[in-house]
Tab-separated table of C-alpha atoms and ligand atoms in Angstrom:
chain	number	residue	atom	x	y	z
A	1	MET	CA	81.439	22.024	-17.880
A	2	PRO	CA	80.863	18.258	-17.732
A	3	THR	CA	84.096	16.324	-17.465
A	4	ALA	CA	85.226	14.129	-20.339
A	5	PRO	CA	84.309	10.427	-20.186
A	6	ARG	CA	86.852	8.429	-18.244
A	7	LEU	CA	88.513	5.217	-19.282
A	8	VAL	CA	90.740	2.921	-17.231
A	9	MET	CA	93.395	1.068	-19.231
A	10	LYS	CA	95.182	-1.733	-17.403
A	11	PHE	CA	98.349	-3.276	-18.811
A	12	GLY	CA	99.587	-6.666	-17.614
A	13	GLY	CA	103.177	-7.777	-17.121
A	14	THR	CA	103.812	-8.926	-20.688
A	15	SER	CA	102.494	-5.615	-22.046
A	16	VAL	CA	105.107	-3.665	-20.042
A	17	ALA	CA	107.869	-6.279	-20.119
A	18	THR	CA	110.406	-4.087	-21.971
A	19	ILE	CA	111.044	-0.411	-22.655
A	20	GLU	CA	109.951	-0.995	-26.251
A	21	ARG	CA	106.619	-2.399	-25.058
A	22	ILE	CA	106.135	0.471	-22.623
A	23	ARG	CA	106.546	2.809	-25.618
A	24	ASN	CA	103.852	0.824	-27.385
A	25	VAL	CA	101.595	1.162	-24.329
A	26	ALA	CA	102.137	4.915	-24.348
A	27	LEU	CA	101.071	5.084	-28.006
A	28	ARG	CA	97.851	3.213	-27.208
A	29	VAL	CA	97.138	5.528	-24.321
A	30	LYS	CA	97.758	8.564	-26.522
A	31	ARG	CA	95.162	7.337	-29.003
A	32	GLU	CA	92.528	7.279	-26.265
A	33	VAL	CA	93.623	10.688	-24.947
A	34	ASP	CA	93.288	12.056	-28.487
A	35	SER	CA	89.723	10.725	-28.605
A	36	GLY	CA	88.865	13.151	-25.809
A	37	ARG	CA	88.862	10.862	-22.786
A	38	GLN	CA	90.408	11.231	-19.370
A	39	ILE	CA	92.668	8.245	-18.871
A	40	ALA	CA	93.786	6.376	-15.785
A	41	VAL	CA	96.394	3.772	-16.631
A	42	VAL	CA	96.978	0.888	-14.212
A	43	VAL	CA	100.148	-1.144	-14.657
A	44	SER	CA	101.501	-4.491	-13.500
A	45	ALA	CA	105.185	-5.094	-12.887
A	46	MET	CA	107.314	-6.234	-15.820
A	47	ALA	CA	106.672	-9.920	-16.553
A	48	GLY	CA	108.624	-12.122	-14.139
A	49	GLU	CA	109.524	-9.261	-11.786
A	50	THR	CA	107.025	-10.049	-9.019
A	51	SER	CA	107.957	-13.730	-8.987
A	52	LYS	CA	111.618	-12.756	-8.698
A	53	LEU	CA	110.848	-10.504	-5.718
A	54	VAL	CA	108.693	-13.186	-4.076
A	55	GLY	CA	111.565	-15.638	-4.568
A	56	TRP	CA	113.997	-13.335	-2.765
A	57	CYS	CA	111.667	-13.105	0.250
A	58	LYS	CA	111.287	-16.883	0.397
A	59	GLU	CA	115.018	-17.374	0.029
A	60	LEU	CA	115.648	-15.324	3.148
A	61	SER	CA	112.882	-16.867	5.221
A	62	ALA	CA	109.962	-19.192	4.612
A	63	LEU	CA	108.158	-17.447	7.463
A	64	HIS	CA	108.923	-13.899	6.407
A	65	ASP	CA	107.209	-10.803	7.783
A	66	TRP	CA	104.272	-10.195	5.432
A	67	ALA	CA	104.363	-6.417	5.765
A	68	GLU	CA	107.988	-6.437	4.579
A	69	TYR	CA	107.024	-8.874	1.811
A	70	ASP	CA	104.481	-6.305	0.592
A	71	GLN	CA	107.045	-3.512	0.744
A	72	ILE	CA	109.317	-5.595	-1.486
A	73	VAL	CA	106.918	-7.167	-3.978
A	74	SER	CA	105.011	-3.923	-4.578
A	75	SER	CA	108.163	-2.313	-5.958
A	76	GLY	CA	107.834	-3.827	-9.433
A	77	GLU	CA	104.725	-1.761	-10.160
A	78	LEU	CA	106.398	1.448	-8.989
A	79	VAL	CA	109.030	0.984	-11.675
A	80	THR	CA	106.568	0.409	-14.522
A	81	ALA	CA	104.296	3.256	-13.380
A	82	GLY	CA	107.184	5.730	-13.448
A	83	LEU	CA	108.503	4.418	-16.761
A	84	THR	CA	105.055	4.614	-18.362
A	85	ALA	CA	104.641	8.198	-17.160
A	86	ILE	CA	107.974	9.120	-18.738
A	87	ALA	CA	107.029	7.315	-21.963
A	88	LEU	CA	103.796	9.331	-22.109
A	89	GLN	CA	105.690	12.566	-21.466
A	90	THR	CA	108.040	11.832	-24.372
A	91	LEU	CA	104.907	11.786	-26.589
A	92	GLY	CA	104.089	15.297	-25.395
A	93	LEU	CA	101.374	14.275	-22.931
A	94	LYS	CA	101.063	15.402	-19.352
A	95	ALA	CA	101.335	12.412	-17.066
A	96	ARG	CA	102.262	11.485	-13.513
A	97	SER	CA	102.614	8.230	-11.625
A	98	TRP	CA	100.800	7.262	-8.428
A	99	ALA	CA	101.783	4.711	-5.819
A	100	GLY	CA	98.873	3.039	-4.022
A	101	TRP	CA	99.462	5.045	-0.830
A	102	GLN	CA	99.450	8.327	-2.708
A	103	LEU	CA	95.820	7.978	-3.826
A	104	PRO	CA	95.357	6.526	-1.162
A	105	LEU	CA	93.985	3.099	-2.045
A	106	ARG	CA	93.143	1.763	1.424
A	107	THR	CA	93.077	-1.957	2.122
A	108	THR	CA	92.493	-4.425	4.915
A	109	ASP	CA	95.474	-5.529	6.995
A	110	MET	CA	95.781	-8.991	5.454
A	111	HIS	CA	99.290	-8.413	4.098
A	112	GLY	CA	100.072	-10.479	1.036
A	113	SER	CA	96.428	-10.757	-0.002
A	114	ALA	CA	94.692	-7.632	1.255
A	115	ALA	CA	91.215	-6.606	0.109
A	116	ILE	CA	90.441	-3.106	-1.104
A	117	ALA	CA	88.517	-1.045	1.439
A	118	ASP	CA	88.392	2.370	-0.208
A	119	VAL	CA	89.808	4.170	-3.232
A	120	GLY	CA	90.663	7.796	-2.627
A	121	THR	CA	89.950	9.738	-5.820
A	122	GLU	CA	90.084	13.390	-4.825
A	123	ARG	CA	93.704	14.103	-5.700
A	124	LEU	CA	93.500	11.781	-8.680
A	125	ILE	CA	90.497	13.572	-10.167
A	126	THR	CA	92.043	16.997	-9.576
A	127	SER	CA	95.170	15.887	-11.385
A	128	MET	CA	93.207	14.348	-14.263
A	129	ASN	CA	91.086	17.490	-14.576
A	130	GLU	CA	94.338	19.414	-14.933
A	131	GLY	CA	95.042	17.331	-18.025
A	132	ASN	CA	97.311	14.683	-16.588
A	133	VAL	CA	97.155	11.050	-17.539
A	134	ALA	CA	97.202	9.175	-14.234
A	135	VAL	CA	99.531	6.184	-14.209
A	136	ILE	CA	98.740	4.073	-11.181
A	137	ALA	CA	100.830	1.246	-9.762
A	138	GLY	CA	98.505	-1.780	-9.621
A	139	PHE	CA	98.502	-4.587	-7.045
A	140	GLN	CA	99.220	-2.279	-4.089
A	141	GLY	CA	97.558	-0.181	-1.451
A	142	VAL	CA	98.049	0.987	2.078
A	143	ALA	CA	96.960	-0.813	5.251
A	144	SER	CA	96.835	0.495	8.803
A	145	GLY	CA	99.942	2.086	10.242
A	146	GLU	CA	100.604	3.452	6.738
A	147	ARG	CA	102.144	0.102	5.800
A	148	VAL	CA	102.193	-0.834	2.118
A	149	SER	CA	99.960	-3.787	1.260
A	150	THR	CA	99.421	-5.979	-1.818
A	151	LEU	CA	96.286	-7.606	-3.188
A	152	GLY	CA	97.452	-11.147	-3.975
A	153	ARG	CA	99.013	-12.411	-7.201
A	154	GLY	CA	97.287	-11.043	-10.265
A	155	GLY	CA	95.892	-8.235	-8.115
A	156	SER	CA	96.419	-5.386	-10.528
A	157	ASP	CA	93.259	-6.490	-12.364
A	158	THR	CA	91.410	-5.821	-9.134
A	159	SER	CA	93.142	-2.449	-8.699
A	160	ALA	CA	92.017	-1.474	-12.180
A	161	VAL	CA	88.372	-2.449	-11.694
A	162	ALA	CA	88.197	-0.785	-8.265
A	163	ILE	CA	89.647	2.417	-9.693
A	164	ALA	CA	87.253	2.266	-12.663
A	165	ALA	CA	84.325	1.930	-10.240
A	166	ALA	CA	85.566	4.789	-8.049
A	167	LEU	CA	86.118	7.053	-11.079
A	168	LYS	CA	82.769	6.025	-12.607
A	169	ALA	CA	84.696	5.188	-15.756
A	170	GLU	CA	82.725	4.189	-18.826
A	171	ARG	CA	84.832	1.026	-19.144
A	172	CYS	CA	87.847	-0.806	-17.797
A	173	ASP	CA	90.052	-2.186	-20.565
A	174	ILE	CA	92.342	-4.992	-19.429
A	175	TYR	CA	95.223	-5.379	-21.876
A	176	THR	CA	96.927	-8.738	-21.743
A	177	ASP	CA	98.818	-11.176	-23.980
A	178	VAL	CA	95.688	-12.918	-25.274
A	179	ASP	CA	93.094	-11.071	-27.330
A	180	GLY	CA	90.116	-12.036	-25.216
A	181	VAL	CA	88.320	-14.731	-23.293
A	182	TYR	CA	88.121	-18.025	-25.169
A	183	THR	CA	85.648	-20.899	-24.951
A	184	THR	CA	88.560	-22.827	-23.462
A	185	ASP	CA	92.357	-22.741	-23.385
A	186	PRO	CA	93.439	-22.388	-27.045
A	187	ARG	CA	96.704	-24.143	-26.213
A	188	ILE	CA	94.677	-27.303	-25.591
A	189	VAL	CA	91.868	-26.906	-28.111
A	190	ALA	CA	92.952	-25.431	-31.429
A	191	LYS	CA	89.277	-24.874	-32.308
A	192	ALA	CA	88.636	-22.707	-29.227
A	193	ARG	CA	86.749	-19.539	-30.130
A	194	LYS	CA	87.058	-16.049	-28.775
A	195	LEU	CA	83.842	-14.879	-27.112
A	196	ASN	CA	82.551	-11.437	-28.074
A	197	LYS	CA	80.698	-11.171	-24.792
A	198	ILE	CA	80.503	-13.094	-21.556
A	199	SER	CA	78.358	-12.392	-18.498
A	200	TYR	CA	79.906	-11.390	-15.172
A	201	GLU	CA	78.628	-14.547	-13.563
A	202	GLU	CA	80.081	-16.822	-16.194
A	203	MET	CA	83.378	-14.954	-16.105
A	204	LEU	CA	83.423	-15.284	-12.341
A	205	GLU	CA	83.009	-19.049	-12.617
A	206	MET	CA	85.583	-19.234	-15.416
A	207	ALA	CA	88.126	-17.319	-13.324
A	208	SER	CA	87.466	-19.188	-10.104
A	209	GLN	CA	87.486	-22.576	-11.857
A	210	GLY	CA	90.948	-22.008	-13.277
A	211	ALA	CA	90.872	-19.706	-16.339
A	212	LYS	CA	93.796	-17.422	-15.587
A	213	VAL	CA	92.816	-14.422	-17.675
A	214	LEU	CA	91.407	-12.245	-14.844
A	215	GLN	CA	91.858	-12.271	-11.074
A	216	THR	CA	88.617	-13.650	-9.587
A	217	ARG	CA	88.154	-10.716	-7.256
A	218	SER	CA	88.330	-8.241	-10.105
A	219	VAL	CA	85.332	-9.943	-11.706
A	220	GLU	CA	83.431	-9.902	-8.420
A	221	LEU	CA	84.052	-6.186	-8.083
A	222	ALA	CA	83.060	-5.513	-11.684
A	223	MET	CA	79.827	-7.435	-11.158
A	224	ILE	CA	78.957	-5.596	-7.948
A	225	HIS	CA	79.662	-2.144	-9.387
A	226	LYS	CA	78.526	-2.984	-12.920
A	227	VAL	CA	81.781	-1.891	-14.489
A	228	PRO	CA	81.942	-2.986	-18.124
A	229	VAL	CA	85.265	-4.781	-18.557
A	230	GLN	CA	86.988	-5.522	-21.841
A	231	VAL	CA	89.763	-8.123	-22.088
A	232	LEU	CA	91.989	-7.423	-25.087
A	233	SER	CA	95.530	-7.689	-26.383
A	234	SER	CA	98.083	-4.904	-26.361
A	235	PHE	CA	99.801	-6.542	-29.337
A	236	THR	CA	96.945	-6.494	-31.860
A	237	ASP	CA	94.210	-4.092	-32.841
A	238	VAL	CA	91.216	-6.401	-32.711
A	239	PRO	CA	88.295	-5.906	-30.301
A	240	GLY	CA	88.454	-8.108	-27.233
A	241	THR	CA	85.841	-9.816	-25.087
A	242	MET	CA	83.321	-7.666	-23.221
A	243	VAL	CA	82.380	-8.819	-19.740
A	244	VAL	CA	78.890	-7.485	-19.208
A	245	ASP	CA	75.527	-7.963	-17.574
A	246	GLU	CA	73.649	-11.083	-18.624
A	247	ASP	CA	70.791	-8.992	-20.078
A	248	GLU	CA	73.174	-7.544	-22.622
A	249	ILE	CA	73.832	-10.935	-24.156
A	250	VAL	CA	71.267	-11.729	-26.779
A	251	GLU	CA	72.391	-15.095	-28.030
A	252	LYS	CA	72.711	-17.201	-24.934
A	253	GLN	CA	74.669	-20.405	-25.268
A	254	LEU	CA	73.906	-23.530	-23.290
A	255	VAL	CA	77.568	-23.680	-22.335
A	256	SER	CA	79.825	-20.653	-22.802
A	257	GLY	CA	83.122	-22.102	-21.776
A	258	ILE	CA	85.174	-24.908	-20.292
A	259	ALA	CA	87.681	-24.148	-17.568
A	260	TYR	CA	90.157	-26.451	-15.909
A	261	SER	CA	92.537	-26.463	-13.024
A	262	ARG	CA	95.447	-28.806	-12.511
A	263	ASP	CA	96.204	-27.322	-9.106
A	264	GLU	CA	93.925	-29.702	-7.255
A	265	ALA	CA	94.377	-32.339	-4.586
A	266	LYS	CA	91.956	-34.983	-3.341
A	267	ILE	CA	91.826	-36.357	0.192
A	268	THR	CA	89.640	-39.270	1.290
A	269	LEU	CA	88.990	-40.181	4.918
A	270	VAL	CA	88.302	-43.893	4.838
A	271	ARG	CA	85.819	-45.389	7.324
A	272	VAL	CA	84.675	-42.355	9.261
A	273	PRO	CA	82.043	-43.054	11.955
A	274	ASP	CA	78.651	-42.162	10.464
A	275	ARG	CA	77.228	-39.979	13.227
A	276	PRO	CA	75.925	-36.431	13.566
A	277	GLY	CA	78.689	-33.860	13.869
A	278	VAL	CA	81.398	-35.706	12.006
A	279	ALA	CA	81.361	-33.334	9.037
A	280	ALA	CA	81.727	-30.397	11.400
A	281	GLN	CA	84.650	-32.171	13.032
A	282	ILE	CA	86.397	-32.478	9.684
A	283	TYR	CA	85.583	-29.191	7.978
A	284	GLY	CA	85.572	-26.947	11.043
A	285	PRO	CA	89.290	-27.336	11.791
A	286	LEU	CA	90.103	-27.064	8.065
A	287	ALA	CA	88.289	-23.725	7.882
A	288	ASP	CA	89.986	-22.555	11.083
A	289	GLY	CA	93.315	-23.518	9.529
A	290	GLY	CA	92.607	-21.307	6.522
A	291	VAL	CA	92.157	-24.254	4.136
A	292	ASN	CA	89.665	-23.630	1.361
A	293	VAL	CA	87.705	-26.828	0.722
A	294	ASP	CA	86.211	-27.042	-2.752
A	295	MET	CA	84.375	-30.241	-3.713
A	296	ILE	CA	82.918	-32.618	-1.111
A	297	VAL	CA	81.381	-36.094	-1.357
A	298	GLN	CA	80.150	-38.259	1.434
A	299	ASN	CA	79.365	-41.846	0.579
A	300	VAL	CA	76.203	-43.514	1.759
A	301	SER	CA	77.167	-45.872	4.537
A	302	GLU	CA	76.113	-49.424	3.892
A	303	ASP	CA	76.087	-50.588	7.460
A	304	GLY	CA	74.931	-47.294	8.967
A	305	LYS	CA	78.109	-47.207	11.046
A	306	PHE	CA	80.867	-46.033	8.749
A	307	THR	CA	81.192	-43.841	5.682
A	308	ASP	CA	83.955	-42.439	3.448
A	309	MET	CA	84.404	-38.699	3.127
A	310	THR	CA	86.225	-37.196	0.141
A	311	PHE	CA	87.078	-33.555	-0.440
A	312	THR	CA	89.339	-31.480	-2.655
A	313	VAL	CA	91.557	-28.500	-1.927
A	314	GLY	CA	93.902	-26.353	-3.994
A	315	ARG	CA	97.302	-27.989	-4.445
A	316	ALA	CA	98.880	-25.158	-2.455
A	317	ASP	CA	96.728	-26.037	0.573
A	318	PHE	CA	97.310	-29.793	0.411
A	319	GLU	CA	100.083	-30.120	3.006
A	320	ARG	CA	98.274	-27.834	5.415
A	321	ALA	CA	95.024	-29.772	4.978
A	322	MET	CA	96.798	-33.076	5.659
A	323	HIS	CA	98.387	-31.633	8.748
A	324	VAL	CA	95.021	-30.438	10.086
A	325	ILE	CA	93.312	-33.772	9.410
A	326	GLU	CA	96.109	-35.818	10.958
A	327	ARG	CA	96.158	-33.587	14.014
A	328	ASN	CA	92.427	-34.212	14.471
A	329	ARG	CA	92.619	-37.929	13.788
A	330	GLU	CA	91.408	-38.988	17.196
A	331	ALA	CA	88.433	-36.642	17.313
A	332	ILE	CA	87.308	-37.602	13.798
A	333	GLY	CA	88.097	-41.281	14.155
A	334	TYR	CA	88.826	-42.252	10.535
A	335	GLN	CA	90.624	-45.469	9.710
A	336	ARG	CA	93.102	-44.175	7.124
A	337	LEU	CA	93.701	-41.433	4.544
A	338	ALA	CA	93.914	-41.865	0.787
A	339	THR	CA	95.256	-38.957	-1.264
A	340	ASP	CA	95.727	-38.082	-4.910
A	341	THR	CA	97.391	-34.935	-6.239
A	342	ASN	CA	97.390	-36.159	-9.805
A	343	VAL	CA	93.919	-34.847	-10.570
A	344	THR	CA	92.365	-32.096	-12.677
A	345	LYS	CA	89.075	-30.310	-12.203
A	346	VAL	CA	87.201	-29.672	-15.442
A	347	SER	CA	84.216	-27.322	-15.349
A	348	VAL	CA	81.588	-26.488	-17.944
A	349	ILE	CA	80.019	-23.094	-17.437
A	350	GLY	CA	76.981	-21.399	-18.901
A	351	VAL	CA	73.963	-19.390	-17.805
A	352	GLY	CA	71.909	-21.521	-20.202
A	353	MET	CA	71.992	-24.274	-17.575
A	354	ARG	CA	69.480	-22.360	-15.501
A	355	THR	CA	66.781	-22.948	-18.043
A	356	HIS	CA	67.885	-26.092	-19.869
A	357	ALA	CA	68.025	-29.617	-18.540
A	358	GLY	CA	70.466	-32.220	-19.742
A	359	VAL	CA	73.709	-30.272	-19.618
A	360	ALA	CA	75.173	-32.584	-16.993
A	361	ALA	CA	74.018	-35.665	-18.888
A	362	ILE	CA	75.955	-34.530	-21.963
A	363	MET	CA	79.069	-34.112	-19.825
A	364	PHE	CA	78.813	-37.539	-18.214
A	365	ARG	CA	78.009	-39.296	-21.486
A	366	THR	CA	80.893	-37.586	-23.265
A	367	LEU	CA	83.416	-38.527	-20.599
A	368	ALA	CA	82.072	-42.075	-20.436
A	369	GLY	CA	82.452	-42.329	-24.201
A	370	LYS	CA	86.161	-41.604	-23.803
A	371	GLY	CA	86.510	-44.052	-20.930
A	372	ILE	CA	87.260	-41.268	-18.434
A	373	ASN	CA	86.270	-41.992	-14.848
A	374	ILE	CA	84.636	-39.209	-12.837
A	375	GLN	CA	85.952	-39.128	-9.277
A	376	VAL	CA	84.008	-36.230	-7.765
A	377	ILE	CA	81.179	-34.053	-9.063
A	378	SER	CA	80.025	-30.641	-7.900
A	379	THR	CA	77.508	-28.255	-9.359
A	380	SER	CA	76.223	-24.731	-9.033
A	381	GLU	CA	73.393	-23.034	-10.849
A	382	ILE	CA	75.558	-22.288	-13.882
A	383	LYS	CA	78.439	-24.757	-13.561
A	384	ILE	CA	79.227	-28.454	-13.431
A	385	SER	CA	82.664	-29.526	-12.273
A	386	VAL	CA	84.175	-32.978	-12.327
A	387	LEU	CA	87.431	-34.253	-10.946
A	388	ILE	CA	89.313	-36.633	-13.230
A	389	ALA	CA	92.778	-38.172	-13.487
A	390	ALA	CA	95.217	-35.515	-14.693
A	391	ASP	CA	96.371	-37.679	-17.610
A	392	TYR	CA	92.971	-37.255	-19.266
A	393	THR	CA	92.830	-33.454	-19.038
A	394	GLU	CA	93.354	-32.673	-22.733
A	395	LEU	CA	91.196	-35.532	-23.956
A	396	ALA	CA	88.309	-34.517	-21.699
A	397	ILE	CA	88.417	-30.839	-22.619
A	398	ARG	CA	88.589	-31.512	-26.359
A	399	ALA	CA	85.720	-33.992	-26.235
A	400	LEU	CA	83.529	-31.665	-24.170
A	401	HIS	CA	84.309	-28.684	-26.395
A	402	THR	CA	82.994	-30.650	-29.358
A	403	ALA	CA	80.036	-32.121	-27.472
A	404	TYR	CA	78.707	-28.698	-26.482
A	405	GLY	CA	79.066	-27.356	-29.997
A	406	LEU	CA	81.795	-24.897	-29.107
A	407	ASP	CA	84.287	-25.819	-31.853
A	408	GLY	CA	84.954	-22.896	-34.172
B	1	LIG	N1	102.614	-8.074	-10.512
B	1	LIG	C1	101.644	-8.780	-9.713
B	1	LIG	C2	101.726	-10.264	-9.978
B	1	LIG	O1	102.502	-10.704	-10.767
B	1	LIG	C3	100.281	-8.259	-9.898
B	1	LIG	C4	99.726	-8.392	-11.297
B	1	LIG	O2	100.465	-8.528	-12.258
B	1	LIG	O3	98.516	-8.347	-11.439
B	1	LIG	O4	101.040	-11.017	-9.388
B	2	LIG	MG1	97.411	-10.877	-14.733
């Protein structure tokens, strides 16, 4: 007998924040069970729980043992998984919870931000075939030495997509506190529209350029394994946004969305000797130090002897980047450093850019029209990002949203 279609339902922290909400989750799961599907539920910790646990680790030691950190911060998901299983049982369903190690969901040894290596499904599938709803603790796995690991903040999205891929689920539904993916942050632009569909690639850019709705790695995984993902709300009954292959989107927009990130920092090395190898001398040590460099500009040197080099990093990496650059001052030979942490990166994203010229021109003209200075520009095939003064964030996003015809 062919097995029933499988569905993965992932519930974020706000969706399981209270016992009442966990009851509501159980009711939603029951509806899908009643429709004849096998269900794997993936849960986050209750909203605020993980941050509380992280805070305790930091309070004890800034340089804590990362394996112990994982042991601690993974506990929030164990609680919600068990509670959700009980809530399902009170509705008369068969259900059991799973910790990451029980599957096992194997990961790399990078404690604190491990990557998924393999999802064990044998025991899970046996249990589901016996009629149990599987309730899986998200965000966690097991590294070598049978040590518990975690996947980085927001990692339960990635757990859910990986499990959906391993189970060959028909879809992975990600329940959150917004009812889908919007053209931009609705808190900034009241006219932001919910997208019915968005391509994996666009979603990947949206997530990595600052839209917080899905963990970036979950989108990568979904794209690789072609898992259809739906982002929807656990508080309403409206359809969400489907993240799908580009071919499945008929009406392609020039620009699908505008993302932004305030967590940026800009560093300029003033008067760097303009000679071969200098870029390697700057960016090599940064990479070795684990600093992720994002945007880069090198000025044309007027005298052929000196140039300025500007780059951006995530705000969280700023101090480390400064330390690395200062330590390498002699080797690089710059005159001085200029820094700015009061900057925002605004990105316009759309697969339409591949085939249509002029998208960048609209962006530059629009920002110029508002008197907003562009400090750094970077582009990819389907994205243009600019760095601007943080004070102009809202103004820039609203103007661009209108300029690209995204206002609802
Ligand atoms: N609870 C974890 C966090 O807050 C994982 C997740 O919610 O996705 O980061
Ligand atoms: Mg999340």
